[in-house]
Coordinates of C-alpha atoms in Angstrom, one line a residue:
Chain A
M695 CA -9.3 55.8 29.4
D696 CA -12.8 56.1 27.6
K697 CA -12.8 55.9 23.6
R698 CA -14.7 59.1 22.7
R699 CA -11.6 60.9 24.3
V700 CA -8.9 58.6 22.7
R701 CA -10.7 59.6 19.1
L702 CA -10.7 63.3 19.7
L703 CA -7.2 63.4 20.5
Q704 CA -6.3 61.3 17.6
L705 CA -8.2 63.7 15.4
A706 CA -6.4 66.8 17.0
L707 CA -3.1 65.1 16.3
L708 CA -4.0 64.2 12.5
V709 CA -5.3 68.2 12.2
F710 CA -2.0 69.3 14.0
L711 CA 0.3 67.3 11.8
V712 CA -1.9 68.1 8.3
L713 CA -2.0 71.9 9.1
G714 CA 1.8 71.9 10.3
W715 CA 2.9 70.5 6.9
E716 CA 0.7 72.8 5.1
F717 CA 2.0 75.8 6.8
S718 CA 5.3 74.5 7.0
V719 CA 5.2 74.6 3.0
R720 CA 3.2 77.8 2.7
L721 CA 5.8 80.1 5.0
G722 CA 8.5 78.4 3.0
W723 CA 10.2 76.5 5.8
V724 CA 10.4 73.5 3.6
D725 CA 10.3 73.2 -0.2
A726 CA 7.0 72.1 -1.9
F727 CA 9.0 70.9 -4.6
F728 CA 10.1 68.0 -2.2
F729 CA 7.3 67.7 -0.1
S730 CA 4.2 68.8 -1.8
K731 CA 1.3 70.3 0.3
P732 CA -1.6 68.4 1.7
S733 CA -4.1 70.6 0.2
E734 CA -2.7 70.1 -3.3
I735 CA -2.5 66.5 -2.7
A736 CA -6.1 66.3 -1.6
L737 CA -7.2 68.1 -4.7
R738 CA -5.3 65.8 -6.8
I739 CA -7.2 62.7 -5.3
F740 CA -10.3 64.5 -5.7
E741 CA -9.4 64.9 -9.6
W742 CA -8.1 61.1 -9.8
F743 CA -11.8 60.0 -8.3
K744 CA -13.6 62.5 -10.3
S745 CA -12.2 61.7 -13.9
G746 CA -12.3 58.2 -12.6
E747 CA -9.0 57.4 -14.0
V748 CA -7.7 56.1 -10.8
Y749 CA -10.5 53.5 -10.5
R750 CA -8.6 51.3 -13.2
H751 CA -5.5 51.3 -11.2
L752 CA -7.2 50.2 -8.0
W753 CA -8.7 47.5 -9.6
I754 CA -5.7 46.1 -10.9
T755 CA -4.3 46.6 -7.5
L756 CA -7.1 44.6 -5.9
A757 CA -7.1 41.8 -8.0
E758 CA -3.4 41.7 -7.7
T759 CA -3.8 41.4 -3.9
V760 CA -6.9 39.3 -3.8
L761 CA -5.5 36.7 -5.7
A762 CA -1.9 36.6 -4.3
F763 CA -3.9 36.0 -0.9
T764 CA -6.3 33.3 -1.7
S765 CA -3.8 31.3 -3.9
G766 CA -1.0 31.7 -1.0
T767 CA -3.6 31.4 1.9
L768 CA -4.8 28.1 0.3
V769 CA -1.5 26.4 -0.6
G770 CA 0.2 27.5 2.5
V771 CA -2.8 26.1 4.7
A772 CA -2.6 22.9 2.5
F773 CA 1.1 22.7 2.9
G774 CA 1.0 23.3 6.5
L775 CA -1.5 20.5 7.2
W776 CA 0.3 18.3 5.3
L777 CA 3.8 18.6 6.8
A778 CA 2.4 19.0 10.3
L779 CA 0.8 15.9 10.1
S780 CA 3.6 14.0 8.4
P781 CA 6.7 14.3 10.5
V782 CA 8.9 12.8 7.6
A783 CA 8.1 15.0 4.8
A784 CA 8.4 17.9 7.2
A785 CA 12.0 16.6 8.3
V786 CA 12.9 16.1 5.0
L787 CA 11.6 19.8 3.4
D788 CA 12.4 21.7 6.8
P789 CA 16.1 23.0 5.2
F790 CA 14.6 23.8 1.6
L791 CA 11.5 26.0 3.1
K792 CA 14.0 27.6 5.2
A793 CA 16.3 28.7 2.5
L794 CA 13.5 29.5 0.1
N795 CA 11.9 31.7 3.1
S796 CA 15.0 33.3 3.5
V797 CA 15.4 34.6 -0.2
P798 CA 14.4 38.6 -0.1
R799 CA 11.2 38.3 -2.5
V800 CA 12.2 41.8 -4.2
I801 CA 14.9 40.0 -5.7
L802 CA 12.5 37.5 -7.1
A803 CA 10.2 40.3 -8.8
P804 CA 12.6 41.0 -12.1
I805 CA 12.7 37.2 -12.6
F806 CA 8.7 36.7 -12.3
T807 CA 8.6 39.7 -14.5
L808 CA 10.6 37.7 -16.9
W809 CA 8.9 34.5 -16.8
F810 CA 5.0 35.8 -16.5
G811 CA 5.5 38.9 -18.2
L812 CA 4.6 42.6 -17.3
G813 CA 0.7 42.0 -16.6
I814 CA -1.0 40.6 -13.4
A815 CA 0.2 37.0 -13.0
S816 CA 4.1 38.3 -12.4
K817 CA 2.4 40.5 -9.5
V818 CA 0.3 37.7 -7.9
A819 CA 3.4 35.3 -8.4
L820 CA 5.5 37.6 -6.1
G821 CA 2.6 38.3 -3.4
F822 CA 2.1 34.5 -3.3
T823 CA 5.8 33.8 -2.2
L824 CA 5.5 36.4 0.5
V825 CA 1.6 35.0 1.7
F826 CA 2.6 31.5 1.2
F827 CA 5.1 31.1 3.9
I828 CA 3.0 33.4 6.7
A829 CA -0.1 30.9 5.9
F830 CA 2.3 27.8 6.1
F831 CA 3.9 28.5 9.2
N832 CA 0.8 29.5 10.8
T833 CA -1.1 26.7 9.9
Y834 CA 2.3 24.4 10.6
Q835 CA 2.4 25.9 14.3
G836 CA -1.5 25.6 15.1
I837 CA -1.3 22.0 14.3
R838 CA 1.4 21.4 16.1
E839 CA 0.0 22.9 19.1
V840 CA -2.9 20.8 19.2
S841 CA -3.7 20.3 22.8
P842 CA -3.0 16.6 23.4
V843 CA -5.8 15.9 25.7
V844 CA -8.1 17.6 23.5
L845 CA -7.0 15.4 20.7
A846 CA -6.7 12.2 22.9
N847 CA -10.2 12.9 24.0
A848 CA -11.7 13.0 20.6
R849 CA -9.9 9.8 19.8
M850 CA -11.5 8.0 23.0
L851 CA -15.0 9.3 21.3
G852 CA -14.3 7.5 18.3
A853 CA -13.2 10.0 15.9
G854 CA -11.3 9.0 12.8
R855 CA -8.5 10.5 10.9
N856 CA -10.7 12.7 8.6
Q857 CA -12.9 13.6 11.6
L858 CA -9.4 14.7 13.5
L859 CA -8.3 16.9 11.1
R860 CA -12.2 18.6 10.4
H861 CA -13.1 18.9 14.1
V862 CA -9.6 18.9 16.0
Y863 CA -6.7 20.1 13.8
L864 CA -8.4 22.5 11.5
P865 CA -10.3 24.5 14.3
S866 CA -7.4 24.6 16.4
A867 CA -5.1 26.1 14.0
A868 CA -7.7 28.3 12.7
S869 CA -6.9 30.6 15.7
W870 CA -3.4 30.9 14.4
I871 CA -4.2 31.2 10.5
L872 CA -7.0 33.5 10.9
S873 CA -4.8 35.9 13.1
S874 CA -2.1 35.6 10.3
L875 CA -4.6 36.6 7.9
R876 CA -4.0 40.5 8.6
T877 CA -0.6 40.2 8.2
S878 CA -1.0 38.2 4.8
V879 CA -3.1 40.7 3.2
G880 CA -0.7 43.4 4.2
F881 CA 2.2 41.3 2.5
A882 CA -0.4 40.4 -0.4
V883 CA -0.4 44.6 -1.2
I884 CA 3.1 44.6 -0.7
G885 CA 3.7 42.2 -3.7
A886 CA 1.3 43.9 -5.6
V887 CA 2.8 47.1 -5.4
V888 CA 6.1 46.1 -5.5
G889 CA 5.9 44.3 -8.7
E890 CA 3.9 47.6 -10.2
Y891 CA 6.4 49.6 -8.9
L892 CA 9.3 47.2 -10.7
G893 CA 7.5 47.1 -13.9
A894 CA 4.4 47.2 -15.0
S895 CA 1.1 49.3 -17.2
A896 CA -1.3 49.9 -14.6
G897 CA -2.0 49.6 -10.6
L898 CA -1.1 52.0 -7.8
G899 CA 2.5 51.0 -7.7
Y900 CA 2.8 51.7 -11.3
V901 CA 1.0 55.3 -10.8
I902 CA 3.4 56.0 -7.8
S903 CA 6.3 55.3 -10.0
Q904 CA 5.4 57.3 -13.2
A905 CA 4.9 60.1 -11.0
E906 CA 8.5 59.6 -9.5
G907 CA 9.6 59.6 -12.7
V908 CA 8.5 63.4 -13.5
F909 CA 9.1 64.6 -10.0
D910 CA 5.8 64.6 -9.4
T911 CA 5.6 64.3 -5.7
T912 CA 1.9 65.6 -5.0
S913 CA 1.0 62.6 -7.1
V914 CA 3.4 60.5 -5.2
F915 CA 1.8 61.4 -1.8
A916 CA -1.6 61.2 -3.5
G917 CA -0.8 57.7 -4.3
I918 CA 0.8 56.8 -1.0
V919 CA -2.6 58.3 0.9
V920 CA -4.9 56.1 -1.7
L921 CA -2.8 53.1 -1.0
A922 CA -2.8 53.5 2.7
V923 CA -6.8 53.8 2.5
F924 CA -6.8 50.8 0.5
V925 CA -4.7 48.7 3.1
V926 CA -7.0 49.7 5.9
L927 CA -10.2 48.9 4.0
L928 CA -8.8 45.4 3.4
D929 CA -7.6 45.1 6.9
V930 CA -11.1 45.8 8.6
A931 CA -12.7 43.4 6.2
V932 CA -10.3 40.6 7.2
S933 CA -11.1 41.6 10.8
V934 CA -14.7 41.4 10.3
V935 CA -14.0 37.9 9.1
E936 CA -11.7 36.6 11.9
R937 CA -14.5 37.9 14.4
R938 CA -17.0 36.1 13.0
L939 CA -15.1 32.8 13.1
L940 CA -13.7 33.0 16.2
V941 CA -16.6 33.4 18.1
W942 CA -15.5 30.6 20.6
R943 CA -12.5 32.3 21.6
P944 CA -12.6 34.0 25.2
E945 CA -12.4 38.0 25.5
P946 CA -9.3 38.5 27.5
G947 CA -10.2 38.2 31.2
Q948 CA -13.8 36.6 30.1
E949 CA -12.2 32.9 31.0
G950 CA -14.5 31.2 33.4
G951 CA -17.0 34.2 33.7
T952 CA -20.2 32.4 35.2
V953 CA -20.1 30.5 38.3
Chain B
M717 CA -22.7 -5.3 46.8
V718 CA -23.1 -8.6 45.5
R719 CA -21.3 -9.2 42.3
P720 CA -21.0 -12.7 40.4
T721 CA -17.6 -13.8 41.2
N722 CA -17.1 -15.9 38.1
S723 CA -17.6 -13.5 35.6
T724 CA -15.0 -12.1 33.0
P725 CA -13.4 -9.0 34.4
A726 CA -13.9 -6.1 32.5
V727 CA -10.5 -4.8 32.5
E728 CA -7.6 -7.2 33.8
L729 CA -4.0 -6.1 33.7
L730 CA -1.3 -8.8 33.4
R731 CA 2.3 -8.2 34.6
V732 CA 2.1 -4.6 32.7
T733 CA 5.0 -2.5 32.4
Q734 CA 5.3 0.9 31.1
R735 CA 8.5 2.9 30.4
F736 CA 9.2 6.2 29.2
G737 CA 12.7 5.9 27.5
E738 CA 14.9 5.0 30.5
Y739 CA 12.3 5.7 33.1
T740 CA 10.2 2.8 34.2
A741 CA 6.8 4.4 35.4
V742 CA 5.0 1.2 36.8
A743 CA 6.4 -2.4 36.6
D744 CA 4.5 -5.7 36.9
V745 CA 1.2 -4.5 37.8
D746 CA -1.7 -7.0 38.3
L747 CA -4.7 -5.4 38.6
R748 CA -8.5 -6.2 37.6
V749 CA -11.8 -4.5 37.6
D750 CA -14.8 -6.6 37.9
E751 CA -18.2 -5.6 36.0
G752 CA -19.8 -3.1 37.8
E753 CA -17.3 -2.5 39.9
F754 CA -16.2 0.9 41.1
V755 CA -12.3 0.7 41.9
A756 CA -10.3 3.6 43.1
V757 CA -6.5 3.7 42.7
V758 CA -4.4 6.0 45.0
G759 CA -1.1 6.5 45.4
P760 CA 1.4 9.7 45.8
T761 CA 2.1 12.1 43.0
G762 CA 4.2 10.4 40.0
C763 CA 3.3 6.5 41.0
G764 CA 2.0 6.3 37.5
K765 CA -1.4 6.4 37.8
S766 CA -2.5 8.3 34.7
T767 CA -0.1 6.0 32.7
L768 CA -2.3 3.0 34.0
L769 CA -5.4 4.4 32.6
N770 CA -3.9 5.3 29.3
M771 CA -2.6 1.6 28.6
I772 CA -6.1 0.6 29.3
A773 CA -7.5 3.2 27.0
G774 CA -5.2 2.4 24.7
L775 CA -3.4 5.5 23.9
R776 CA -0.2 3.9 24.9
P777 CA 0.6 0.2 24.8
P778 CA 2.5 -1.1 27.2
A779 CA 5.8 -1.9 27.2
A780 CA 5.6 -5.4 28.6
G781 CA 2.6 -7.6 29.8
E782 CA -1.1 -7.2 28.4
V783 CA -4.2 -5.6 28.9
R784 CA -7.4 -7.5 28.4
V785 CA -10.8 -6.2 28.4
F786 CA -13.7 -8.4 28.8
G787 CA -11.2 -11.5 28.3
Q788 CA -9.7 -9.9 25.1
S789 CA -6.4 -8.7 24.7
L790 CA -6.6 -4.9 24.0
E791 CA -5.0 -3.4 20.7
G792 CA -5.3 0.1 19.6
L793 CA -7.9 2.3 21.1
N794 CA -10.5 0.9 24.0
R795 CA -13.5 1.3 22.1
R796 CA -15.8 -0.5 25.3
A797 CA -13.9 2.6 27.3
G798 CA -14.8 6.1 28.2
Y799 CA -12.4 8.7 29.6
L800 CA -12.8 11.4 31.6
F801 CA -9.4 13.4 31.9
Q802 CA -7.9 15.6 34.5
A803 CA -7.3 18.8 32.2
D804 CA -9.9 20.2 30.3
A805 CA -10.4 18.1 27.1
L806 CA -13.6 19.8 25.8
L807 CA -13.4 21.2 22.3
P808 CA -13.3 24.8 22.9
W809 CA -14.9 25.6 19.8
K810 CA -17.7 23.6 20.1
T811 CA -20.8 24.9 22.4
A812 CA -21.7 22.4 25.4
L813 CA -24.6 20.8 23.1
G814 CA -21.7 20.2 19.9
N815 CA -19.3 18.9 22.8
V816 CA -21.6 16.3 24.0
A817 CA -23.0 15.4 20.7
L818 CA -19.9 14.9 19.4
G819 CA -19.0 11.1 20.1
L820 CA -22.4 10.5 18.8
S821 CA -21.6 12.5 15.3
F822 CA -18.1 10.6 14.9
A823 CA -20.4 7.4 15.3
G824 CA -22.4 8.7 12.1
T825 CA -25.7 9.5 14.0
A826 CA -27.8 12.0 12.2
R827 CA -27.4 15.3 13.6
E828 CA -31.4 15.8 14.8
E829 CA -31.0 12.7 17.0
A830 CA -27.3 13.0 18.2
E831 CA -28.4 16.8 19.5
A832 CA -31.8 15.8 21.3
R833 CA -30.0 13.1 22.9
A834 CA -27.2 15.4 24.1
R835 CA -29.8 17.9 25.5
G836 CA -31.2 15.2 27.5
W837 CA -27.8 14.5 28.9
L838 CA -27.0 17.9 29.5
A839 CA -30.3 18.1 31.3
K840 CA -29.4 14.9 33.4
V841 CA -26.1 16.7 34.7
G842 CA -28.1 20.0 35.5
L843 CA -27.0 22.0 32.7
G844 CA -30.3 22.2 30.7
G845 CA -30.3 26.2 29.3
F846 CA -26.6 26.1 28.6
E847 CA -26.4 24.2 25.2
D848 CA -25.5 27.1 23.2
R849 CA -22.3 28.1 25.5
Y850 CA -18.5 27.5 24.9
P851 CA -16.5 26.2 27.2
H852 CA -14.6 29.3 28.1
Q853 CA -18.5 30.6 29.0
L854 CA -18.7 28.2 31.9
S855 CA -17.3 27.5 35.5
G856 CA -14.9 24.7 36.0
G857 CA -17.6 22.5 37.7
M858 CA -19.9 23.2 34.9
R859 CA -17.3 22.1 32.5
K860 CA -16.6 19.0 34.2
R861 CA -20.4 18.2 34.0
V862 CA -20.3 18.9 30.4
A863 CA -17.2 16.4 29.7
L864 CA -19.0 14.0 32.2
A865 CA -21.7 13.7 29.9
Q866 CA -19.8 13.7 26.7
V867 CA -18.3 10.7 27.6
L868 CA -21.6 8.9 29.3
I869 CA -23.9 9.7 26.2
M870 CA -21.5 7.0 24.3
D871 CA -22.7 4.4 27.0
P872 CA -19.0 3.0 27.7
K873 CA -19.2 -0.3 29.5
I874 CA -16.0 0.9 31.3
L875 CA -15.3 4.3 32.5
L876 CA -11.5 5.3 33.3
M877 CA -11.4 8.6 35.3
D878 CA -7.8 10.6 36.0
E879 CA -8.5 13.0 38.9
P880 CA -11.6 14.5 37.1
F881 CA -12.4 17.1 39.9
S882 CA -9.0 17.7 41.6
A883 CA -9.1 21.2 39.8
L884 CA -12.4 22.0 41.4
D885 CA -13.3 23.8 44.6
V886 CA -14.3 21.4 47.8
Q887 CA -18.1 22.2 47.5
T888 CA -18.1 22.0 43.9
R889 CA -16.1 18.8 44.1
Q890 CA -18.7 17.0 46.5
L891 CA -21.4 17.5 44.6
M892 CA -20.1 16.3 41.3
E893 CA -18.9 13.2 43.2
N894 CA -22.4 12.4 44.7
E895 CA -23.7 13.4 40.9
L896 CA -21.3 10.5 39.8
L897 CA -22.4 8.4 42.4
R898 CA -26.1 8.7 41.2
L899 CA -25.1 8.4 37.4
W900 CA -23.1 5.3 38.2
E901 CA -26.1 3.9 40.4
E902 CA -28.4 4.0 37.3
D903 CA -26.6 1.6 35.4
Q904 CA -23.4 0.0 37.1
K905 CA -20.5 0.7 34.8
S906 CA -17.0 -0.7 35.6
V907 CA -15.3 2.6 37.1
L908 CA -11.5 3.0 37.5
F909 CA -11.1 6.2 39.2
V910 CA -7.8 7.4 39.9
T911 CA -7.1 10.0 42.5
H912 CA -4.2 11.2 45.2
D913 CA -7.3 12.0 47.6
L914 CA -7.7 8.9 49.8
E915 CA -11.1 10.3 51.4
E916 CA -12.4 10.6 47.5
A917 CA -11.4 7.0 46.8
I918 CA -13.0 5.9 49.9
A919 CA -16.0 7.8 49.8
L920 CA -16.8 6.6 45.9
A921 CA -15.2 3.3 45.5
D922 CA -16.1 -0.6 46.3
R923 CA -12.2 -1.1 46.4
V924 CA -9.4 1.1 47.0
V925 CA -6.0 0.1 45.1
V926 CA -2.6 1.8 46.9
M927 CA 0.1 2.3 44.4
S928 CA 3.7 2.5 45.8
A929 CA 5.5 5.6 45.1
G930 CA 7.5 5.9 41.7
P931 CA 9.4 4.9 39.9
A932 CA 8.4 1.0 38.9
S933 CA 5.3 1.9 40.7
R934 CA 3.0 -1.3 41.3
P935 CA -0.3 -2.1 43.6
I936 CA 0.8 -2.6 47.3
G937 CA -2.6 -2.7 48.9
N938 CA -6.1 -4.2 48.0
F939 CA -8.9 -2.5 50.3
P940 CA -12.6 -3.6 49.8
V941 CA -14.9 -0.5 51.3
S942 CA -18.1 -2.4 52.3
L943 CA -19.8 1.1 53.1
E944 CA -23.7 0.9 52.4
R945 CA -24.9 2.3 49.0
P946 CA -26.2 4.9 47.9
R947 CA -23.8 7.0 49.8
D948 CA -23.8 11.0 50.4
V949 CA -20.0 11.5 50.0
T950 CA -20.3 14.5 52.6
E951 CA -22.0 12.1 55.1
V952 CA -20.3 9.0 54.6
R953 CA -16.8 10.7 55.5
L954 CA -18.5 11.2 59.2
T955 CA -19.2 7.5 59.9
E956 CA -17.1 5.3 62.2
A957 CA -16.7 2.5 59.4
F958 CA -15.4 5.2 56.7
L959 CA -13.0 6.3 59.4
E960 CA -11.6 2.7 60.3
I961 CA -10.9 2.2 56.4
H962 CA -9.4 5.5 56.2
R963 CA -7.1 4.6 59.3
E964 CA -6.1 1.2 57.7
V965 CA -5.4 2.7 54.2
W966 CA -3.7 5.6 55.8
G967 CA -1.1 3.5 57.4
L968 CA -0.1 1.8 54.3
L969 CA -0.2 5.2 52.1
R970 CA 1.5 7.1 54.3
E971 CA 4.8 5.4 54.0
E972 CA 4.4 5.7 49.9
V973 CA 3.8 9.5 50.5
M974 CA 6.6 9.9 52.6
R975 CA 9.1 8.2 50.0
A976 CA 7.7 10.0 47.0
H977 CA 8.2 13.4 49.1
G978 CA 11.8 12.1 50.1
Q979 CA 13.0 11.4 46.8
A980 CA 11.5 14.7 45.4

């Protein structure tokens, strides 16, 4: 299947869905009050960007996402390294980490708002609790899965503890960590938006929540569309970084290419 | 080959035993490798050949007995030894050049010098021009060459080899064996080469040691190989002297192989 054909079919499907929606509303099959209309939603988004009022919200959500993502990843990776290389600490902390990770994070949002206020901090904290565990578990797993032969080889070649960390453990865990980053970005956004949704004065989640409060479905859908595009762009950015850092990894089916 | 007989052996195992939980892999092993000697250890699968190497490398200390390296009792990792593993042991995230330069950079050699010497070694194993390839972009034989250069650049006095060529096809394998002999003849390191392939053992070594089938395996035969050097591993296999040694060793090894299979 060649790429262009897939793209064409995707485009056709999109057009079909959007037109189907638009005409279902126009022909009165579904109620515009509940479903709005693609044309109106597009117009609303256009107005938002034209007036510039959406930039403030986008900026806030982006800041929260980036802060939660970086802090959660850094602390999670450091924690994962520590526990993977120190079996005693891992054995002691294991039940605590499992218990913490089993707490549904949405429950924490009101507490974080109480602790950190209505501003950015409470959203970052919520995103952090989501991202931390993803980064932590993946780092931990990545370190545990280091090939024992590669490890023994590096030791025989004279690697000290720090050199093992830098040249063996971290690069080996890197593929796990990096492939978890895309999931992490998604969760950082969820943390930010859910936090805004439950109590904030700015951000995309706030915009959607406000619109729902006055039954403005057009703005709700417009907010969802902007949010979706925002997440896709972040995802693309992370994949670019991932591909840059993992040049050494074989593409599927490329193993032992040259003879 | 003439060798001083009174010198300290490079490697000496004294009544060495290794256990894994309840399982005794090797028991009461005495073995010596003289300086500059090429010793091959053959035995049926599961006879603890790799266990021997890991003890000499210091990766897993013996449960009982003593490992001596140039007369000194071994503690911790064996810093005089280079280890060529059976499985792929290259760092997949480093290029061929980065892999070969690794040991030097661990030792604190300046990057430029380490890379210059690594280039030299890659050329020496016939991989000039492949410096920037990652391991997955190389064939199995090429990866073995890189691994060989990675070990030899550190100039170890002792070379431990664990069925290093067993995953290669026959032609590549014989090429690599000749390559190994050529490199070995340059500076005559002490080599302990573990294999299950008797022909490979005889073609390469000065002496072939036969291990009994596991568990609790130990050396049961010791056969000097007085074939002339330099050898070509492909041609030497066809000589009468080779066949004679082969018959002799196989007589002993055969029983152990049968025993190992009977237990499996």
